[in-house]
Short mmCIF file of N, CA, C and O in Angstrom, two decimals:
data_model
loop_
_atom_site.label_atom_id
_atom_site.label_comp_id
_atom_site.label_asym_id
_atom_site.label_seq_id
_atom_site.Cartn_x
_atom_site.Cartn_y
_atom_site.Cartn_z
N MET A 135 29.69 120.83 176.79
CA MET A 135 29.29 120.28 177.97
C MET A 135 27.69 120.30 179.16
O MET A 135 27.59 121.09 179.03
N SER A 136 27.40 119.05 178.85
CA SER A 136 25.90 119.35 180.15
C SER A 136 25.67 118.40 181.16
O SER A 136 25.99 117.20 180.81
N GLU A 137 25.07 118.74 181.87
CA GLU A 137 25.01 117.96 183.25
C GLU A 137 23.52 117.87 183.79
O GLU A 137 23.38 118.86 184.11
N LEU A 138 23.30 117.04 183.53
CA LEU A 138 21.63 116.39 184.26
C LEU A 138 21.74 115.36 185.25
O LEU A 138 22.64 114.40 185.84
N THR A 139 20.80 115.41 185.67
CA THR A 139 20.65 114.90 187.17
C THR A 139 19.24 113.64 186.50
O THR A 139 19.72 112.62 187.82
N GLN A 140 18.81 113.98 185.77
CA GLN A 140 18.03 112.63 184.96
C GLN A 140 18.58 112.71 183.70
O GLN A 140 18.73 113.12 182.96
N GLY A 141 17.88 111.49 182.98
CA GLY A 141 17.98 111.38 181.64
C GLY A 141 18.65 110.13 181.31
O GLY A 141 17.97 109.46 180.26
N MET A 142 19.86 109.35 182.29
CA MET A 142 20.02 108.15 182.14
C MET A 142 20.25 107.56 183.58
O MET A 142 20.28 108.01 184.09
N ILE A 143 19.89 106.24 183.76
CA ILE A 143 19.82 106.15 185.34
C ILE A 143 21.26 104.70 185.55
O ILE A 143 21.41 103.98 184.55
N LEU A 144 21.88 105.08 186.26
CA LEU A 144 23.25 104.31 186.85
C LEU A 144 22.62 103.81 187.82
O LEU A 144 22.76 104.41 188.98
N THR A 145 22.51 102.36 187.79
CA THR A 145 21.93 101.80 189.20
C THR A 145 22.94 101.58 190.33
O THR A 145 23.84 101.60 189.89
N ASP A 146 22.55 101.29 191.51
CA ASP A 146 23.84 101.31 192.17
C ASP A 146 24.94 100.06 192.43
O ASP A 146 25.61 100.48 192.49
N ARG A 147 24.10 99.18 192.09
CA ARG A 147 25.19 97.96 191.37
C ARG A 147 26.16 98.30 190.70
O ARG A 147 27.36 97.88 190.70
N ALA A 148 25.68 98.71 189.23
CA ALA A 148 26.42 99.00 188.23
C ALA A 148 27.66 100.38 188.76
O ALA A 148 28.72 99.90 188.53
N ALA A 149 27.05 101.35 189.67
CA ALA A 149 27.78 102.28 190.22
C ALA A 149 28.80 101.45 191.21
O ALA A 149 29.83 102.16 190.61
N ALA A 150 28.54 100.37 191.80
CA ALA A 150 29.98 99.75 192.64
C ALA A 150 30.65 98.90 192.02
O ALA A 150 31.35 98.93 192.06
N LYS A 151 30.18 98.61 191.04
CA LYS A 151 30.96 97.82 190.35
C LYS A 151 32.26 98.90 189.28
O LYS A 151 33.41 98.76 189.25
N VAL A 152 31.85 99.93 189.03
CA VAL A 152 32.88 100.89 188.32
C VAL A 152 33.59 101.65 189.62
O VAL A 152 34.39 101.73 189.06
N ARG A 153 33.13 101.85 190.25
CA ARG A 153 33.88 102.19 191.59
C ARG A 153 35.12 101.08 191.85
O ARG A 153 36.01 101.12 192.40
N LYS A 154 34.56 99.70 192.35
CA LYS A 154 35.41 98.78 191.95
C LYS A 154 36.73 98.85 191.18
O LYS A 154 38.07 98.43 191.31
N LEU A 155 36.28 98.70 189.87
CA LEU A 155 37.34 98.45 188.41
C LEU A 155 38.25 99.95 188.75
O LEU A 155 39.16 99.89 188.36
N ARG A 156 37.33 101.80 188.79
CA ARG A 156 38.11 102.48 189.10
C ARG A 156 39.60 102.21 190.36
O ARG A 156 40.25 103.14 189.83
N GLU A 157 38.89 101.68 191.00
CA GLU A 157 40.07 101.59 191.79
C GLU A 157 40.97 100.65 191.51
O GLU A 157 41.72 100.84 192.10
N GLY A 158 40.54 99.56 191.37
CA GLY A 158 41.60 98.54 190.83
C GLY A 158 42.40 99.17 189.83
O GLY A 158 43.82 98.54 189.27
N GLU A 159 42.48 100.29 188.98
CA GLU A 159 43.43 101.05 188.33
C GLU A 159 44.00 101.72 188.93
O GLU A 159 44.91 102.77 188.52
N SER A 160 43.49 102.29 190.26
CA SER A 160 44.56 103.04 190.67
C SER A 160 44.21 104.60 190.26
O SER A 160 44.89 105.43 190.29
N ASN A 161 42.83 105.16 190.05
CA ASN A 161 42.96 106.18 189.68
C ASN A 161 40.91 106.74 189.65
O ASN A 161 40.05 106.33 188.46
N PRO A 162 41.28 107.65 190.40
CA PRO A 162 39.59 108.01 190.65
C PRO A 162 39.48 108.74 189.78
O PRO A 162 37.90 109.46 190.11
N ASN A 163 40.05 109.41 188.65
CA ASN A 163 39.55 110.12 187.99
C ASN A 163 38.78 109.37 186.49
O ASN A 163 38.65 110.54 185.81
N LEU A 164 38.85 108.59 186.90
CA LEU A 164 38.25 107.62 185.44
C LEU A 164 36.62 107.91 185.49
O LEU A 164 35.96 107.64 187.08
N LYS A 165 36.14 107.85 184.36
CA LYS A 165 34.81 108.28 184.37
C LYS A 165 34.23 107.00 183.89
O LYS A 165 34.91 106.73 182.62
N LEU A 166 32.88 106.19 183.24
CA LEU A 166 32.75 105.51 182.43
C LEU A 166 31.95 106.15 181.30
O LEU A 166 30.83 107.21 181.86
N ARG A 167 32.48 105.86 180.42
CA ARG A 167 31.91 106.22 179.21
C ARG A 167 30.62 105.37 178.02
O ARG A 167 31.38 104.31 177.99
N VAL A 168 30.00 105.62 178.11
CA VAL A 168 28.98 104.78 177.31
C VAL A 168 28.45 105.38 175.73
O VAL A 168 28.25 106.61 175.75
N TYR A 169 28.70 104.29 175.16
CA TYR A 169 28.45 104.91 173.76
C TYR A 169 27.35 103.71 172.55
O TYR A 169 27.48 102.86 173.01
N ILE A 170 27.60 104.17 171.39
CA ILE A 170 26.65 103.01 170.37
C ILE A 170 27.70 103.05 169.07
O ILE A 170 28.14 104.67 168.98
N THR A 171 27.62 102.34 168.46
CA THR A 171 28.07 102.56 166.97
C THR A 171 26.61 101.80 166.02
O THR A 171 26.26 101.00 166.51
N GLY A 172 26.90 102.40 165.00
CA GLY A 172 26.16 101.40 164.00
C GLY A 172 26.23 100.25 164.33
O GLY A 172 27.34 99.32 163.93
N GLY A 173 25.58 99.28 164.04
CA GLY A 173 25.29 97.79 163.84
C GLY A 173 24.72 97.28 162.41
O GLY A 173 24.57 95.80 162.76
N GLY A 174 24.50 98.12 161.35
CA GLY A 174 24.06 97.43 160.27
C GLY A 174 22.49 96.60 160.04
O GLY A 174 21.76 96.84 161.42
N CYS A 175 22.97 95.29 159.95
CA CYS A 175 21.04 94.54 159.92
C CYS A 175 21.00 94.44 161.48
O CYS A 175 19.98 94.49 162.06
N SER A 176 22.00 94.03 162.55
CA SER A 176 21.52 94.25 163.78
C SER A 176 21.42 94.75 164.82
O SER A 176 21.04 94.81 165.95
N GLY A 177 21.36 96.24 164.14
CA GLY A 177 21.41 97.36 165.21
C GLY A 177 21.94 98.54 165.73
O GLY A 177 23.09 97.59 165.34
N PHE A 178 22.05 98.91 166.79
CA PHE A 178 23.37 99.44 167.53
C PHE A 178 24.44 98.69 168.08
O PHE A 178 23.60 97.56 168.87
N SER A 179 25.68 98.70 168.18
CA SER A 179 26.43 98.20 169.11
C SER A 179 26.48 99.13 170.27
O SER A 179 26.17 100.40 170.13
N TYR A 180 26.48 98.90 171.56
CA TYR A 180 26.54 98.44 172.62
C TYR A 180 28.32 99.06 173.39
O TYR A 180 28.46 98.31 173.36
N GLY A 181 28.74 100.28 173.67
CA GLY A 181 29.76 99.97 174.44
C GLY A 181 30.06 100.89 175.95
O GLY A 181 29.48 101.49 176.16
N PHE A 182 31.27 100.54 176.47
CA PHE A 182 31.54 100.92 177.56
C PHE A 182 33.47 101.36 177.43
O PHE A 182 33.88 99.77 177.12
N THR A 183 33.75 102.14 178.37
CA THR A 183 35.18 102.57 178.25
C THR A 183 35.27 103.25 179.10
O THR A 183 33.93 103.84 179.69
N PHE A 184 36.77 103.51 179.94
CA PHE A 184 36.73 104.46 180.83
C PHE A 184 37.61 105.60 180.31
O PHE A 184 38.54 105.26 179.46
N ASP A 185 37.18 106.40 180.54
CA ASP A 185 37.70 107.57 180.05
C ASP A 185 38.23 108.82 181.08
O ASP A 185 37.18 109.45 182.06
N GLU A 186 39.09 109.68 181.70
CA GLU A 186 39.53 110.54 181.85
C GLU A 186 39.03 111.64 181.29
O GLU A 186 38.89 112.95 182.13
N ASN A 187 38.85 112.20 180.27
CA ASN A 187 38.32 113.30 179.69
C ASN A 187 37.17 113.67 179.56
O ASN A 187 36.53 112.78 178.83
N ILE A 188 36.39 114.98 179.66
CA ILE A 188 35.22 114.99 178.91
C ILE A 188 35.42 115.92 178.10
O ILE A 188 35.71 116.79 178.34
N GLN A 189 34.41 115.58 176.98
CA GLN A 189 34.55 116.32 175.84
C GLN A 189 33.38 117.54 175.70
O GLN A 189 31.94 117.61 176.32
N ASN A 190 33.46 118.11 174.95
CA ASN A 190 32.60 119.84 174.81
C ASN A 190 30.97 119.35 174.76
O ASN A 190 30.32 119.92 175.23
N ASP A 191 30.78 118.18 173.81
CA ASP A 191 29.70 117.50 173.50
C ASP A 191 28.76 116.31 174.40
O ASP A 191 27.82 116.13 174.36
N ASP A 192 29.68 115.82 175.46
CA ASP A 192 29.47 114.74 176.33
C ASP A 192 28.40 115.63 176.94
O ASP A 192 28.11 116.58 177.74
N THR A 193 27.42 114.42 178.23
CA THR A 193 26.56 114.57 178.98
C THR A 193 27.24 114.10 180.10
O THR A 193 27.49 112.67 179.62
N VAL A 194 26.81 115.07 181.12
CA VAL A 194 27.86 113.92 182.07
C VAL A 194 26.15 113.84 183.14
O VAL A 194 25.75 114.32 183.29
N ILE A 195 26.81 112.28 183.58
CA ILE A 195 25.27 112.03 184.65
C ILE A 195 26.38 111.51 185.74
O ILE A 195 26.87 110.43 185.43
N GLU A 196 25.59 112.01 186.77
CA GLU A 196 26.77 112.07 188.29
C GLU A 196 25.69 111.15 189.01
O GLU A 196 24.77 111.70 189.43
N GLN A 197 26.02 110.21 189.55
CA GLN A 197 25.11 109.32 190.54
C GLN A 197 26.23 109.56 191.95
O GLN A 197 27.43 109.21 192.47
N THR A 198 25.89 110.28 192.84
CA THR A 198 26.59 110.28 194.27
C THR A 198 25.67 109.18 194.83
O THR A 198 24.40 108.81 194.77
N CYS A 199 26.59 108.98 195.83
CA CYS A 199 26.35 107.65 197.19
C CYS A 199 25.74 108.51 198.23
O CYS A 199 26.63 109.47 199.06
N SER A 200 24.75 108.38 199.25
CA SER A 200 24.45 108.91 200.24
C SER A 200 25.27 108.10 201.75
O SER A 200 25.59 108.38 202.43
N ASN A 201 25.61 106.56 200.94
CA ASN A 201 26.99 106.20 202.03
C ASN A 201 28.18 106.47 202.13
O ASN A 201 28.97 105.77 202.62
N GLY A 202 28.48 107.77 201.44
CA GLY A 202 30.07 108.22 201.83
C GLY A 202 30.77 107.64 200.94
O GLY A 202 32.36 107.98 200.91
N GLN A 203 30.28 106.98 199.71
CA GLN A 203 31.44 105.85 199.02
C GLN A 203 31.06 107.22 197.68
O GLN A 203 30.57 107.67 197.81
N SER A 204 32.64 107.32 196.77
CA SER A 204 32.42 108.13 196.37
C SER A 204 32.04 108.28 194.90
O SER A 204 31.03 107.23 194.60
N SER A 205 31.39 109.60 194.01
CA SER A 205 30.31 109.36 193.25
C SER A 205 30.89 109.02 192.10
O SER A 205 32.27 108.57 191.69
N VAL A 206 30.09 108.46 191.11
CA VAL A 206 30.06 108.01 189.30
C VAL A 206 30.16 108.55 188.77
O VAL A 206 28.74 109.34 188.71
N LYS A 207 30.57 109.14 187.91
CA LYS A 207 30.50 110.04 186.48
C LYS A 207 29.86 108.78 185.46
O LYS A 207 31.10 108.15 185.46
N LEU A 208 29.11 109.27 184.90
CA LEU A 208 28.98 108.68 183.35
C LEU A 208 28.84 109.69 182.23
O LEU A 208 28.16 110.88 182.56
N LEU A 209 29.59 109.30 180.86
CA LEU A 209 29.77 110.10 180.47
C LEU A 209 28.92 109.72 179.00
O LEU A 209 29.22 108.37 178.77
N VAL A 210 28.13 110.84 178.39
CA VAL A 210 27.65 110.04 176.78
C VAL A 210 27.71 111.00 176.18
O VAL A 210 27.65 112.58 176.35
N ASP A 211 28.26 110.83 174.65
CA ASP A 211 28.36 111.87 173.66
C ASP A 211 26.95 112.02 172.97
O ASP A 211 26.17 111.57 173.37
N SER A 212 27.04 113.07 172.60
CA SER A 212 25.75 113.68 172.38
C SER A 212 25.03 112.85 171.16
O SER A 212 23.67 112.73 171.29
N MET A 213 25.64 112.57 170.26
CA MET A 213 24.77 111.85 169.30
C MET A 213 24.18 110.15 170.18
O MET A 213 23.45 109.74 169.79
N SER A 214 25.62 109.54 171.25
CA SER A 214 24.90 108.38 171.40
C SER A 214 23.90 108.51 172.55
O SER A 214 22.77 107.72 172.70
N PHE A 215 23.64 109.78 172.97
CA PHE A 215 22.42 110.40 174.25
C PHE A 215 21.20 110.35 173.44
O PHE A 215 20.08 110.11 173.94
N GLN A 216 21.21 110.38 172.31
CA GLN A 216 19.64 110.74 172.11
C GLN A 216 19.29 109.67 171.77
O GLN A 216 17.97 109.38 171.70
N TYR A 217 19.95 108.46 171.72
CA TYR A 217 19.49 107.18 171.61
C TYR A 217 19.31 106.22 173.12
O TYR A 217 18.27 105.55 172.85
N LEU A 218 19.86 106.88 173.92
CA LEU A 218 20.11 106.29 175.12
C LEU A 218 19.60 106.71 176.38
O LEU A 218 19.46 106.35 177.28
N ASN A 219 18.91 108.01 175.92
CA ASN A 219 18.27 108.73 176.64
C ASN A 219 17.07 108.35 177.42
O ASN A 219 16.36 107.08 176.64
N GLU A 220 16.68 107.85 179.04
CA GLU A 220 16.09 107.10 179.67
C GLU A 220 16.20 105.77 179.60
O GLU A 220 15.86 104.93 180.05
N ALA A 221 17.61 105.50 179.36
CA ALA A 221 17.87 104.19 179.20
C ALA A 221 18.51 103.78 180.75
O ALA A 221 19.02 104.84 181.46
N GLU A 222 18.47 102.47 181.32
CA GLU A 222 18.83 102.24 183.00
C GLU A 222 20.50 101.58 182.38
O GLU A 222 20.31 100.61 182.06
N ILE A 223 21.02 101.58 183.71
CA ILE A 223 22.85 100.85 183.11
C ILE A 223 22.70 100.02 184.13
O ILE A 223 22.41 100.62 184.95
N ASP A 224 23.16 98.71 184.24
CA ASP A 224 22.63 97.79 185.44
C ASP A 224 24.06 97.22 184.96
O ASP A 224 24.59 96.78 184.34
N TYR A 225 24.52 96.31 186.60
CA TYR A 225 25.50 95.12 186.55
C TYR A 225 24.82 94.07 187.07
O TYR A 225 24.05 94.18 187.99
N VAL A 226 25.05 92.98 186.26
CA VAL A 226 24.44 91.76 186.62
C VAL A 226 25.49 90.69 186.60
O VAL A 226 26.50 90.64 185.74
N GLN A 227 26.08 90.46 187.79
CA GLN A 227 26.90 89.17 187.81
C GLN A 227 26.77 87.77 187.29
O GLN A 227 25.76 87.32 188.10
#
């Protein structure tokens, strides 16, 4: 497991949505896992899920909040990270 402060960006809006969903699940240990899968002719497919477990090959990106809200951890496996490095994850409703 490696922990980075840079490499991928989780915007404040995305972090707020993750916190809200995590609160809805009543589980403060949930982390947002981002991954890619092969997509054939259309390229990669991107996925998001909640996960409690950090795997050995995961990169952990933590967004801390200056406003007193709890932090959000983003998990990315090593295969996905090489393609997602420097990506920005945002939430738009």
